[in-house]
Coordinates of C-alpha atoms in Angstrom, one line a residue:
M1 CA 239.1 151.5 -55.2
E2 CA 237.3 152.8 -58.4
E3 CA 235.1 149.8 -58.4
G4 CA 234.2 150.3 -54.7
G5 CA 233.2 153.9 -55.6
L6 CA 231.0 152.8 -58.5
N7 CA 229.3 150.1 -56.6
N8 CA 228.8 151.8 -53.2
E9 CA 225.3 150.6 -53.1
Y10 CA 226.7 147.2 -52.1
T11 CA 228.2 146.4 -48.7
Q12 CA 232.0 146.5 -48.7
D13 CA 232.7 144.3 -45.6
G14 CA 232.1 140.9 -47.3
T15 CA 228.6 140.3 -46.1
V16 CA 226.3 138.3 -48.4
D17 CA 222.8 136.9 -48.4
L18 CA 222.0 133.2 -47.5
K19 CA 222.8 132.2 -51.1
G20 CA 226.3 133.8 -50.9
K21 CA 225.5 136.7 -53.2
P22 CA 226.6 140.3 -52.5
V23 CA 223.9 142.4 -50.8
L24 CA 222.5 145.8 -51.5
R25 CA 223.0 148.2 -48.6
S26 CA 219.5 149.6 -49.0
K27 CA 217.8 146.2 -49.0
R28 CA 219.5 144.4 -46.1
G29 CA 221.1 145.2 -42.8
G30 CA 221.0 148.4 -40.8
W31 CA 218.5 149.1 -38.1
K32 CA 215.7 147.5 -40.1
A33 CA 217.3 144.1 -39.8
C34 CA 218.4 144.8 -36.2
S35 CA 214.8 145.5 -35.1
F36 CA 214.0 141.8 -35.5
I37 CA 217.1 140.8 -33.6
V38 CA 216.5 143.3 -30.8
V39 CA 212.8 142.2 -30.4
Y40 CA 214.0 138.5 -30.3
E41 CA 216.4 139.3 -27.5
V42 CA 213.6 141.0 -25.4
F43 CA 211.6 137.7 -25.5
E44 CA 214.7 135.5 -25.1
R45 CA 215.9 137.4 -22.0
M46 CA 212.4 137.1 -20.6
A47 CA 212.7 133.3 -21.0
Y48 CA 216.2 133.0 -19.6
Y49 CA 215.7 135.2 -16.6
G50 CA 212.2 133.8 -16.0
I51 CA 214.1 130.6 -15.1
S52 CA 217.3 131.8 -13.6
S53 CA 216.0 134.7 -11.4
N54 CA 214.0 132.5 -9.1
L55 CA 215.8 129.2 -9.6
V56 CA 217.5 129.2 -6.2
L57 CA 214.0 129.4 -4.5
Y58 CA 212.7 126.5 -6.5
L59 CA 215.6 124.4 -5.5
T60 CA 215.1 125.4 -1.9
R61 CA 211.3 125.2 -1.7
K62 CA 210.4 122.4 -4.1
L63 CA 213.6 120.2 -4.2
H64 CA 214.4 120.9 -0.5
Q65 CA 218.1 121.9 -0.9
G66 CA 220.2 123.9 1.6
T67 CA 221.6 127.4 1.1
V68 CA 225.1 126.4 -0.1
T69 CA 223.8 123.5 -2.3
S70 CA 221.1 125.5 -4.0
A71 CA 223.3 128.5 -4.6
N72 CA 226.1 126.3 -6.1
N73 CA 223.6 124.4 -8.3
V74 CA 222.4 127.7 -9.7
T75 CA 225.9 129.1 -10.3
N76 CA 227.1 125.9 -11.8
W77 CA 224.2 125.9 -14.2
V78 CA 224.6 129.6 -15.0
G79 CA 228.3 129.0 -15.5
T80 CA 227.6 126.3 -18.0
I81 CA 225.2 128.7 -19.8
W82 CA 228.0 131.2 -20.2
I83 CA 230.8 128.7 -21.1
T84 CA 229.0 126.8 -23.9
P85 CA 229.1 129.9 -26.2
I86 CA 232.7 128.9 -26.9
L87 CA 231.3 125.8 -28.6
G88 CA 228.7 127.8 -30.4
A89 CA 231.3 130.3 -31.6
Y90 CA 233.5 127.5 -32.9
V91 CA 230.7 125.8 -34.9
A92 CA 229.6 129.2 -36.4
D93 CA 233.1 130.4 -37.4
A94 CA 234.4 127.0 -38.6
H95 CA 231.4 125.2 -40.1
L96 CA 227.8 126.4 -40.3
G97 CA 228.0 130.2 -40.1
R98 CA 226.3 132.3 -37.4
Y99 CA 222.7 132.2 -38.9
W100 CA 222.4 128.4 -39.2
T101 CA 224.2 127.8 -35.9
F102 CA 221.7 130.1 -34.2
V103 CA 218.7 128.4 -35.8
I104 CA 219.7 124.9 -34.8
A105 CA 220.7 125.9 -31.3
S106 CA 217.4 127.8 -30.8
I107 CA 215.5 124.5 -31.4
I108 CA 217.6 122.8 -28.8
Y109 CA 217.0 125.7 -26.4
L110 CA 213.2 125.5 -26.9
S111 CA 213.3 121.7 -26.3
G112 CA 215.1 122.2 -23.0
M113 CA 212.6 124.9 -21.9
S114 CA 209.7 122.6 -22.8
L115 CA 211.0 119.7 -20.8
L116 CA 211.8 122.0 -17.9
T117 CA 208.2 123.1 -17.8
L118 CA 207.0 119.5 -17.7
S119 CA 209.4 118.7 -14.9
V120 CA 207.9 121.4 -12.6
S121 CA 204.3 120.6 -13.6
L122 CA 203.9 116.9 -13.3
P123 CA 203.6 115.6 -9.7
S124 CA 205.6 112.5 -10.6
L125 CA 208.6 114.6 -11.5
K126 CA 209.1 116.4 -8.2
P127 CA 209.1 115.5 -4.5
P128 CA 205.9 115.9 -2.5
S129 CA 205.1 119.2 -0.8
C130 CA 206.4 119.7 2.8
L131 CA 205.4 122.1 5.6
E132 CA 208.6 121.7 7.7
K133 CA 210.2 125.0 8.6
D134 CA 213.6 123.5 7.8
L135 CA 213.0 122.3 4.3
T136 CA 216.3 120.4 4.2
K137 CA 214.6 117.8 6.5
C138 CA 211.9 117.1 3.9
K139 CA 211.9 114.2 1.4
K140 CA 214.5 114.7 -1.3
A141 CA 214.0 114.4 -5.0
S142 CA 214.6 111.0 -6.5
P143 CA 217.4 110.3 -8.9
L144 CA 214.9 110.2 -11.8
Q145 CA 213.3 113.5 -10.8
L146 CA 216.8 115.1 -10.5
A147 CA 217.8 113.6 -13.9
V148 CA 214.8 115.1 -15.7
F149 CA 215.1 118.5 -14.0
Y150 CA 218.8 118.9 -14.5
G151 CA 218.7 117.2 -17.9
S152 CA 216.3 119.9 -19.1
L153 CA 218.4 122.7 -17.5
Y154 CA 221.6 121.6 -19.2
T155 CA 219.8 120.9 -22.6
L156 CA 218.7 124.5 -22.3
A157 CA 222.3 125.5 -21.6
L158 CA 223.6 123.7 -24.7
G159 CA 221.0 125.6 -26.8
T160 CA 222.0 129.0 -25.4
G161 CA 225.6 128.1 -26.2
G162 CA 224.7 128.4 -29.9
T163 CA 222.5 131.4 -29.6
K164 CA 224.3 133.7 -27.2
P165 CA 227.6 134.3 -29.1
N166 CA 225.9 134.6 -32.5
I167 CA 222.8 136.7 -32.0
S168 CA 224.7 139.9 -30.9
T169 CA 227.4 139.2 -33.6
I170 CA 224.7 138.9 -36.2
G171 CA 223.3 142.2 -35.0
A172 CA 226.7 143.9 -35.3
D173 CA 227.2 142.4 -38.7
Q174 CA 224.2 144.4 -40.0
F175 CA 226.4 147.5 -40.0
D176 CA 229.2 148.0 -42.5
D177 CA 232.5 149.3 -41.0
F178 CA 233.4 150.7 -44.5
D179 CA 230.5 153.1 -44.5
P180 CA 230.9 156.1 -42.2
K181 CA 227.2 156.4 -41.4
E182 CA 226.7 152.7 -40.6
K183 CA 229.9 152.7 -38.5
A184 CA 228.5 155.5 -36.4
H185 CA 225.3 153.6 -35.8
K186 CA 227.4 150.5 -34.8
L187 CA 229.0 152.6 -32.0
S188 CA 225.6 152.9 -30.4
F189 CA 224.4 149.3 -31.2
F190 CA 225.8 147.6 -28.1
N191 CA 224.4 150.3 -25.8
W192 CA 220.9 149.9 -27.3
W193 CA 221.4 146.1 -27.5
M194 CA 221.8 146.0 -23.7
F195 CA 218.9 148.4 -23.3
S196 CA 216.6 146.1 -25.2
I197 CA 217.8 143.0 -23.4
F198 CA 216.7 144.3 -20.1
F199 CA 213.2 145.0 -21.1
G200 CA 212.8 141.3 -21.2
T201 CA 214.7 141.0 -17.9
L202 CA 212.5 143.5 -16.3
F203 CA 209.4 141.6 -17.2
A204 CA 210.9 138.4 -15.9
N205 CA 212.0 139.9 -12.6
T206 CA 208.6 141.4 -11.9
V207 CA 205.7 139.6 -13.6
L208 CA 207.1 136.1 -14.0
V209 CA 208.7 136.0 -10.5
Y210 CA 205.4 137.1 -9.0
I211 CA 203.5 134.4 -10.9
Q212 CA 206.0 131.8 -9.7
D213 CA 205.8 132.8 -6.1
N214 CA 202.0 133.4 -5.9
V215 CA 200.3 131.6 -8.7
G216 CA 202.4 128.5 -9.5
W217 CA 205.6 127.3 -11.0
T218 CA 203.8 125.6 -14.0
L219 CA 202.4 128.9 -15.3
G220 CA 205.6 130.7 -14.3
Y221 CA 207.7 128.4 -16.5
A222 CA 205.2 127.9 -19.3
L223 CA 205.1 131.7 -20.1
P224 CA 208.9 132.1 -20.7
T225 CA 208.8 128.9 -22.8
L226 CA 206.0 130.5 -24.9
G227 CA 208.0 133.7 -25.0
L228 CA 211.1 131.8 -26.4
A229 CA 208.9 130.2 -29.1
I230 CA 207.7 133.7 -30.1
S231 CA 211.2 135.1 -30.1
I232 CA 212.4 132.4 -32.5
M233 CA 209.5 133.1 -34.9
I234 CA 210.3 136.8 -34.8
F235 CA 214.0 136.1 -35.6
L236 CA 213.1 133.8 -38.5
G237 CA 210.7 136.5 -39.8
G238 CA 213.5 138.9 -40.3
S239 CA 215.6 136.4 -42.4
P240 CA 215.0 138.3 -45.7
F241 CA 216.7 141.4 -44.3
Y242 CA 219.8 140.0 -42.7
R243 CA 223.4 140.3 -43.9
H244 CA 225.6 137.3 -43.3
K245 CA 229.3 136.6 -43.1
L246 CA 230.7 133.4 -44.4
P247 CA 232.5 131.0 -42.0
N248 CA 236.3 131.4 -42.3
G249 CA 237.5 128.2 -40.7
S250 CA 238.1 127.3 -37.1
P251 CA 239.8 130.1 -35.1
F252 CA 241.1 127.4 -32.7
T253 CA 242.8 125.6 -35.5
K254 CA 244.3 128.8 -36.8
M255 CA 245.6 129.8 -33.4
G256 CA 246.8 126.2 -32.7
R257 CA 248.8 126.1 -35.9
V258 CA 250.6 129.4 -35.1
I259 CA 251.4 128.2 -31.5
V260 CA 252.6 124.8 -32.7
A261 CA 254.7 126.3 -35.5
A262 CA 256.2 128.8 -33.1
L263 CA 257.1 126.0 -30.6
R264 CA 258.6 123.8 -33.4
K265 CA 260.8 126.7 -34.5
W266 CA 261.5 128.3 -31.1
R267 CA 265.3 128.3 -31.8
V268 CA 264.9 130.1 -35.1
G269 CA 265.7 133.8 -35.0
V270 CA 263.3 136.4 -36.4
P271 CA 264.8 138.1 -39.5
N272 CA 265.2 141.8 -39.6
D273 CA 263.9 141.9 -43.2
P274 CA 260.1 141.5 -43.2
K275 CA 260.3 140.1 -46.7
E276 CA 261.7 136.9 -45.2
L277 CA 258.4 136.4 -43.3
Y278 CA 255.9 134.1 -45.0
E279 CA 252.7 135.6 -46.4
L280 CA 250.3 134.5 -49.1
D281 CA 250.3 136.9 -52.1
L282 CA 247.6 136.7 -54.8
E283 CA 249.7 134.7 -57.3
E284 CA 250.9 132.2 -54.8
F285 CA 247.3 131.8 -53.6
L286 CA 246.0 131.0 -57.1
N287 CA 248.9 128.7 -57.8
K288 CA 248.0 126.5 -54.9
A289 CA 245.1 125.1 -56.9
C290 CA 247.5 123.1 -59.0
V291 CA 250.1 122.2 -56.5
K292 CA 250.6 118.4 -56.1
T293 CA 250.2 117.8 -52.3
S294 CA 252.1 114.5 -52.5
S295 CA 255.3 116.3 -53.3
S296 CA 254.8 119.2 -50.9
S297 CA 257.6 119.9 -48.5
S298 CA 257.0 119.2 -44.9
T299 CA 258.3 122.7 -44.0
T300 CA 255.3 124.3 -45.7
T301 CA 252.6 122.4 -43.9
P302 CA 250.1 124.7 -42.0
W303 CA 251.4 123.2 -38.7
M304 CA 254.9 124.3 -39.6
L305 CA 254.5 127.5 -41.5
C306 CA 251.8 130.1 -41.0
S307 CA 251.1 133.4 -42.6
V308 CA 251.8 136.8 -41.0
T309 CA 248.1 137.4 -40.9
Q310 CA 247.5 134.2 -38.9
V311 CA 250.2 135.1 -36.5
E312 CA 248.8 138.6 -36.0
E313 CA 245.3 137.3 -35.5
T314 CA 246.5 134.8 -32.9
K315 CA 248.5 137.5 -31.1
Q316 CA 245.4 139.7 -31.0
M317 CA 243.3 137.0 -29.4
L318 CA 246.0 136.2 -26.8
R319 CA 246.6 139.8 -26.1
M320 CA 243.0 140.1 -24.8
L321 CA 243.4 137.2 -22.3
P322 CA 244.7 139.4 -19.4
I323 CA 241.7 141.7 -19.9
L324 CA 239.5 138.6 -19.9
V325 CA 241.0 137.4 -16.6
S326 CA 240.4 140.8 -15.0
T327 CA 236.6 140.4 -15.6
F328 CA 236.3 137.1 -13.7
V329 CA 236.0 138.7 -10.2
P330 CA 233.2 141.1 -11.1
S331 CA 231.4 138.1 -12.7
I332 CA 231.5 136.4 -9.3
M333 CA 229.7 139.5 -7.9
V334 CA 227.0 139.2 -10.6
A335 CA 226.4 135.6 -9.6
Q336 CA 225.3 136.8 -6.1
I337 CA 222.3 138.6 -7.5
N338 CA 220.2 135.4 -8.1
T339 CA 221.6 133.5 -5.2
L340 CA 222.7 135.1 -1.9
F341 CA 221.0 138.5 -2.6
V342 CA 217.7 136.7 -3.2
K343 CA 218.2 134.5 -0.1
Q344 CA 218.7 137.6 2.0
G345 CA 215.4 138.9 0.7
T346 CA 213.5 135.9 2.1
T347 CA 214.6 136.9 5.6
L348 CA 213.1 140.4 5.5
D349 CA 209.7 142.0 5.7
R350 CA 208.3 141.7 2.1
S351 CA 204.8 143.1 2.7
I352 CA 203.2 146.1 1.0
G353 CA 199.9 146.9 2.5
K354 CA 197.9 144.1 4.1
S355 CA 198.1 141.3 1.5
F356 CA 200.8 141.9 -1.2
Q357 CA 204.1 140.1 -0.7
I358 CA 207.1 141.2 -2.8
P359 CA 208.9 138.2 -4.3
P360 CA 212.6 138.4 -3.2
A361 CA 213.8 137.7 -6.8
S362 CA 211.8 140.7 -8.1
L363 CA 214.5 143.0 -6.6
G364 CA 216.5 142.1 -9.7
A365 CA 214.2 144.5 -11.5
F366 CA 216.1 147.3 -9.8
V367 CA 219.3 146.1 -11.5
T368 CA 217.4 146.3 -14.8
L369 CA 215.9 149.7 -14.2
S370 CA 219.2 151.1 -13.0
L371 CA 221.0 149.7 -16.1
L372 CA 218.4 151.1 -18.5
V373 CA 218.6 154.6 -16.9
S374 CA 222.4 154.4 -16.8
V375 CA 222.8 153.3 -20.4
V376 CA 220.5 156.1 -21.7
L377 CA 222.3 158.8 -19.6
Y378 CA 225.7 157.4 -20.7
D379 CA 224.8 157.3 -24.4
R380 CA 222.9 160.6 -24.6
L381 CA 224.7 162.7 -22.0
F382 CA 228.1 161.3 -20.8
V383 CA 229.4 160.4 -24.2
K384 CA 228.5 163.8 -25.7
I385 CA 230.3 165.7 -22.9
M386 CA 233.4 163.4 -23.0
K387 CA 233.6 163.6 -26.8
K388 CA 234.2 167.3 -26.6
L389 CA 237.0 166.8 -24.0
T390 CA 238.7 163.7 -25.4
K391 CA 237.9 163.9 -29.1
N392 CA 237.1 160.1 -28.9
P393 CA 234.0 159.1 -30.8
R394 CA 233.1 156.8 -27.8
G395 CA 233.7 159.5 -25.3
I396 CA 236.2 157.4 -23.3
T397 CA 238.0 154.3 -24.3
L398 CA 236.4 150.9 -23.8
L399 CA 239.0 149.9 -21.2
Q400 CA 238.4 153.2 -19.3
R401 CA 234.7 152.4 -19.3
M402 CA 235.4 148.9 -17.9
G403 CA 237.6 150.4 -15.2
I404 CA 234.8 152.6 -14.0
G405 CA 232.6 149.5 -13.7
L406 CA 235.2 147.6 -11.8
T407 CA 235.5 150.5 -9.3
I408 CA 231.7 150.5 -8.7
H409 CA 231.9 146.8 -7.9
I410 CA 234.1 147.6 -4.9
V411 CA 231.5 150.1 -3.7
I412 CA 228.7 147.4 -4.2
M413 CA 230.3 144.9 -1.9
V414 CA 231.1 147.5 0.8
V415 CA 227.5 148.6 0.8
A416 CA 226.3 145.0 0.8
S417 CA 228.5 144.2 3.7
L418 CA 227.4 147.2 5.8
T419 CA 223.7 146.4 5.0
E420 CA 224.1 142.8 6.0
R421 CA 225.8 143.8 9.2
Y422 CA 222.9 146.1 10.1
R423 CA 220.4 143.3 9.3
L424 CA 222.2 140.8 11.6
G425 CA 222.2 143.5 14.3
V426 CA 218.4 143.8 14.1
A427 CA 218.0 140.0 14.0
R428 CA 220.0 139.8 17.3
K429 CA 218.0 142.7 18.9
H430 CA 214.7 141.0 18.1
G431 CA 215.8 137.5 19.1
V432 CA 215.3 135.8 15.7
V433 CA 218.8 134.5 15.3
E434 CA 218.4 130.9 16.5
N435 CA 214.9 130.3 15.0
G436 CA 215.6 131.9 11.7
G437 CA 212.5 134.1 11.9
R438 CA 211.6 137.1 9.8
V439 CA 213.8 140.1 10.5
P440 CA 211.6 143.2 11.0
I441 CA 213.3 145.3 8.3
S442 CA 211.8 146.2 4.9
I443 CA 213.2 144.3 2.0
F444 CA 213.8 147.6 0.3
I445 CA 216.9 148.0 2.4
L446 CA 218.6 145.8 -0.2
I447 CA 217.8 148.1 -3.1
P448 CA 221.1 150.1 -3.0
Q449 CA 223.2 147.0 -3.8
F450 CA 220.9 146.1 -6.7
V451 CA 220.8 149.6 -8.1
L452 CA 224.6 149.9 -7.9
M453 CA 224.9 146.5 -9.7
G454 CA 222.9 147.8 -12.6
T455 CA 225.0 150.9 -12.8
A456 CA 228.2 148.8 -12.8
D457 CA 226.7 146.7 -15.6
A458 CA 226.1 149.8 -17.7
F459 CA 229.8 150.5 -17.6
L460 CA 231.4 147.0 -17.4
E461 CA 229.1 144.6 -19.2
V462 CA 228.2 146.8 -22.1
S463 CA 231.8 147.8 -22.8
K464 CA 233.0 144.2 -22.2
I465 CA 230.7 142.9 -25.1
E466 CA 231.8 145.7 -27.4
F467 CA 235.5 145.4 -26.5
F468 CA 235.8 141.7 -27.2
Y469 CA 233.8 142.0 -30.4
D470 CA 235.6 145.1 -31.6
Q471 CA 239.1 143.9 -30.8
A472 CA 238.7 140.4 -32.3
P473 CA 240.1 139.8 -35.8
E474 CA 237.4 139.8 -38.6
S475 CA 237.5 136.0 -39.0
M476 CA 237.1 135.5 -35.2
K477 CA 234.3 137.8 -34.2
S478 CA 232.1 135.0 -32.8
L479 CA 235.0 133.7 -30.7
G480 CA 235.7 137.3 -29.6
T481 CA 232.0 137.7 -28.5
S482 CA 232.2 134.4 -26.7
Y483 CA 235.1 135.8 -24.6
S484 CA 232.6 138.3 -23.0
M485 CA 230.3 135.4 -22.1
T486 CA 233.1 133.0 -21.0
T487 CA 234.0 135.5 -18.2
L488 CA 230.4 135.2 -16.8
G489 CA 230.7 131.4 -16.9
V490 CA 234.0 131.3 -15.2
G491 CA 232.8 133.8 -12.6
N492 CA 229.8 131.6 -11.7
F493 CA 232.0 128.5 -11.4
L494 CA 234.4 130.5 -9.2
S495 CA 231.5 131.6 -7.1
S496 CA 230.6 128.0 -6.5
L497 CA 234.2 127.1 -5.6
I498 CA 234.6 130.1 -3.3
L499 CA 231.3 129.6 -1.6
S500 CA 232.0 126.0 -0.9
A501 CA 235.6 126.7 0.3
V502 CA 234.5 129.6 2.6
S503 CA 231.6 127.5 4.0
R504 CA 234.0 124.6 4.7
I505 CA 236.9 126.6 6.1
T506 CA 234.9 128.9 8.4
S507 CA 233.0 125.9 9.8
N508 CA 236.2 124.3 11.2
D509 CA 237.3 124.6 14.9
H510 CA 233.7 124.4 16.2
H511 CA 232.6 127.6 14.5
Q512 CA 229.2 127.8 12.9
G513 CA 230.6 129.2 9.6
W514 CA 229.9 132.3 7.5
I515 CA 227.2 130.7 5.3
L516 CA 224.5 128.5 6.9
N517 CA 220.9 127.5 6.0
N518 CA 219.8 129.9 8.7
L519 CA 221.1 133.3 7.3
N520 CA 220.3 135.0 10.6
A521 CA 223.0 132.9 12.2
S522 CA 225.4 133.4 9.3
H523 CA 228.0 136.0 8.6
L524 CA 227.4 137.2 5.1
D525 CA 228.8 140.6 6.1
Y526 CA 232.2 139.0 6.4
Y527 CA 231.7 137.2 3.1
Y528 CA 230.8 140.4 1.3
A529 CA 233.7 142.3 2.9
F530 CA 236.0 139.6 1.6
F531 CA 234.6 140.2 -1.9
A532 CA 235.2 144.0 -1.5
V533 CA 238.9 143.3 -0.9
L534 CA 239.0 140.8 -3.8
N535 CA 237.5 143.5 -6.1
L536 CA 240.1 146.0 -5.0
L537 CA 243.0 143.6 -5.8
N538 CA 241.4 142.9 -9.1
L539 CA 241.1 146.6 -10.0
L540 CA 244.9 147.0 -9.4
F541 CA 245.5 144.0 -11.6
F542 CA 243.3 145.6 -14.3
V543 CA 245.2 148.9 -14.2
V544 CA 248.5 147.1 -14.7
V545 CA 247.4 144.9 -17.7
T546 CA 245.7 147.8 -19.4
K547 CA 248.9 149.8 -19.5
F548 CA 250.4 147.1 -21.7
Y549 CA 247.4 146.7 -24.0
V550 CA 247.5 148.1 -27.6
Y551 CA 244.2 148.6 -29.4
K552 CA 243.7 146.9 -32.7
A553 CA 243.7 149.4 -35.6
E554 CA 240.2 150.2 -37.0
V555 CA 239.5 148.6 -40.4
S556 CA 237.8 151.7 -41.7
D557 CA 240.6 153.9 -40.5
S558 CA 243.1 151.7 -42.4
I559 CA 241.0 151.9 -45.5
K560 CA 240.9 155.7 -45.1
I561 CA 244.7 155.9 -44.9
L562 CA 245.1 153.6 -47.8
T563 CA 242.7 155.7 -49.9
E564 CA 244.6 158.8 -49.2
E565 CA 247.9 157.1 -50.1
L566 CA 246.5 155.9 -53.4
K567 CA 245.3 159.4 -54.2
E568 CA 248.7 160.9 -53.4
N569 CA 250.4 158.3 -55.6
A570 CA 247.9 159.0 -58.4
V571 CA 248.7 162.8 -58.2
V572 CA 252.5 162.1 -58.2
H573 CA 252.1 159.7 -61.2
E574 CA 250.1 162.4 -63.2
F575 CA 252.8 165.0 -62.3
N576 CA 255.6 162.8 -63.5
Q577 CA 253.8 162.2 -66.8
V578 CA 253.4 165.9 -67.4
N579 CA 257.0 166.7 -66.1
P580 CA 259.1 163.7 -67.2
R581 CA 262.3 165.3 -65.9
N582 CA 261.0 165.1 -62.4

């Protein structure tokens, strides 16, 4: 403790530079380092959403796919985007570390973006244009064209698997939990992290979407590819200022050993005396260097005997799984933004003035704007008010914040269902049901559901990232961060599964079905109402699982308690020296 006081200019959380040497607090980390990371994320989000926001329309208009097929292809790809971070987290925690995993993955990411730009640019890599009203009757893309297009998309997905779980974790690593000032800054980091992300998203949902719809897909995809290249250079430019945490071994191996050891000794009772539990002390750890492994007892193998620390880390990761499951349903709702919500927009009046047409995907900008406003109001107003009432430095707990987001998701789907019901009523009134013609309602009627989605994200998505990072053990932070991304991946896959199932089930018995290529003859209002009920059931599940969740103790709080205990022991020791009789 005395050494820590004398060398307070160095970080105390184990961070080092790229050579493995301790780092000076004043030279590396903090907001100076985070500025490069935050600017990177602005450009990277511009690249990602520049592709994903309008992808459903490219599949429909250029590859001539139907509503269900195009929507499922989008959600399957987006699901892969958010599932691959598990692989990236594993590589970072077990082998390369976060920095080098990120650098290698970003190169793969850029390669996929470049190939994708070529696939939408070269005439030989896409089917010929078609003027049919029903585009599903046009010539389909050849196997080679589909292979190049989807190959580039999934190469891109593999790259994001290494960047997504590590970039936000690298940012959080720039703040030392053992320093009160830096820890306070860290509490606001994830709010401002999301705030910066959506600057890039806003640009993608307005400028890039407009270019794709009105200028051309080549320029519309080339710009985000250029943006990604710039973002990688910005990140590399900040390398001299980053703090790094060394890889601590595979979290999956650690967790697997604990589970296997527990299964192999399931009949063994747990002793009442904690001293009978196995843990590595310093002497035993140092003696391991000269132990002859050939004579080691089989009972002390890592797959048979684990330390208390390993057991507690595994329990902590498993303890978060019910919370993870409760976020799957709202992730299904998020998947609707770039699929069915956009397809709805194509059926409405998109004109402003005489010549300007609003791209349907640009309504995603209202999600972004709503989130930006909500995050600022939350961080600057709501938290300050609630801190006075709850004495919690976050204002409310992370799970309470998530619960508010889940509640808003119920409202979103109720509003979306009522809006769609009104749209279908107008379509019937003007006789455009059968021909799938333009419904004479302004596209702005969809704005409430987009705005509410941004508000929900400000509560749920921000707290979700912070929760899984904060509650993960120190050696499993990348894996914890990947939890928050995995939920979006699973949500997108579930969206594909549910959409296909509902389309198939509702089309039986000579019914047209709820989701058709002609949305004017569909029943998206029923589909959204089904989602409202699903969200309500999910909220009840969340309330139940949160009652049993116990938050992980803060590292800095533990150190504070330990320091106070050491001081008390020192005072008692001095008193005993002065008063031997006592």
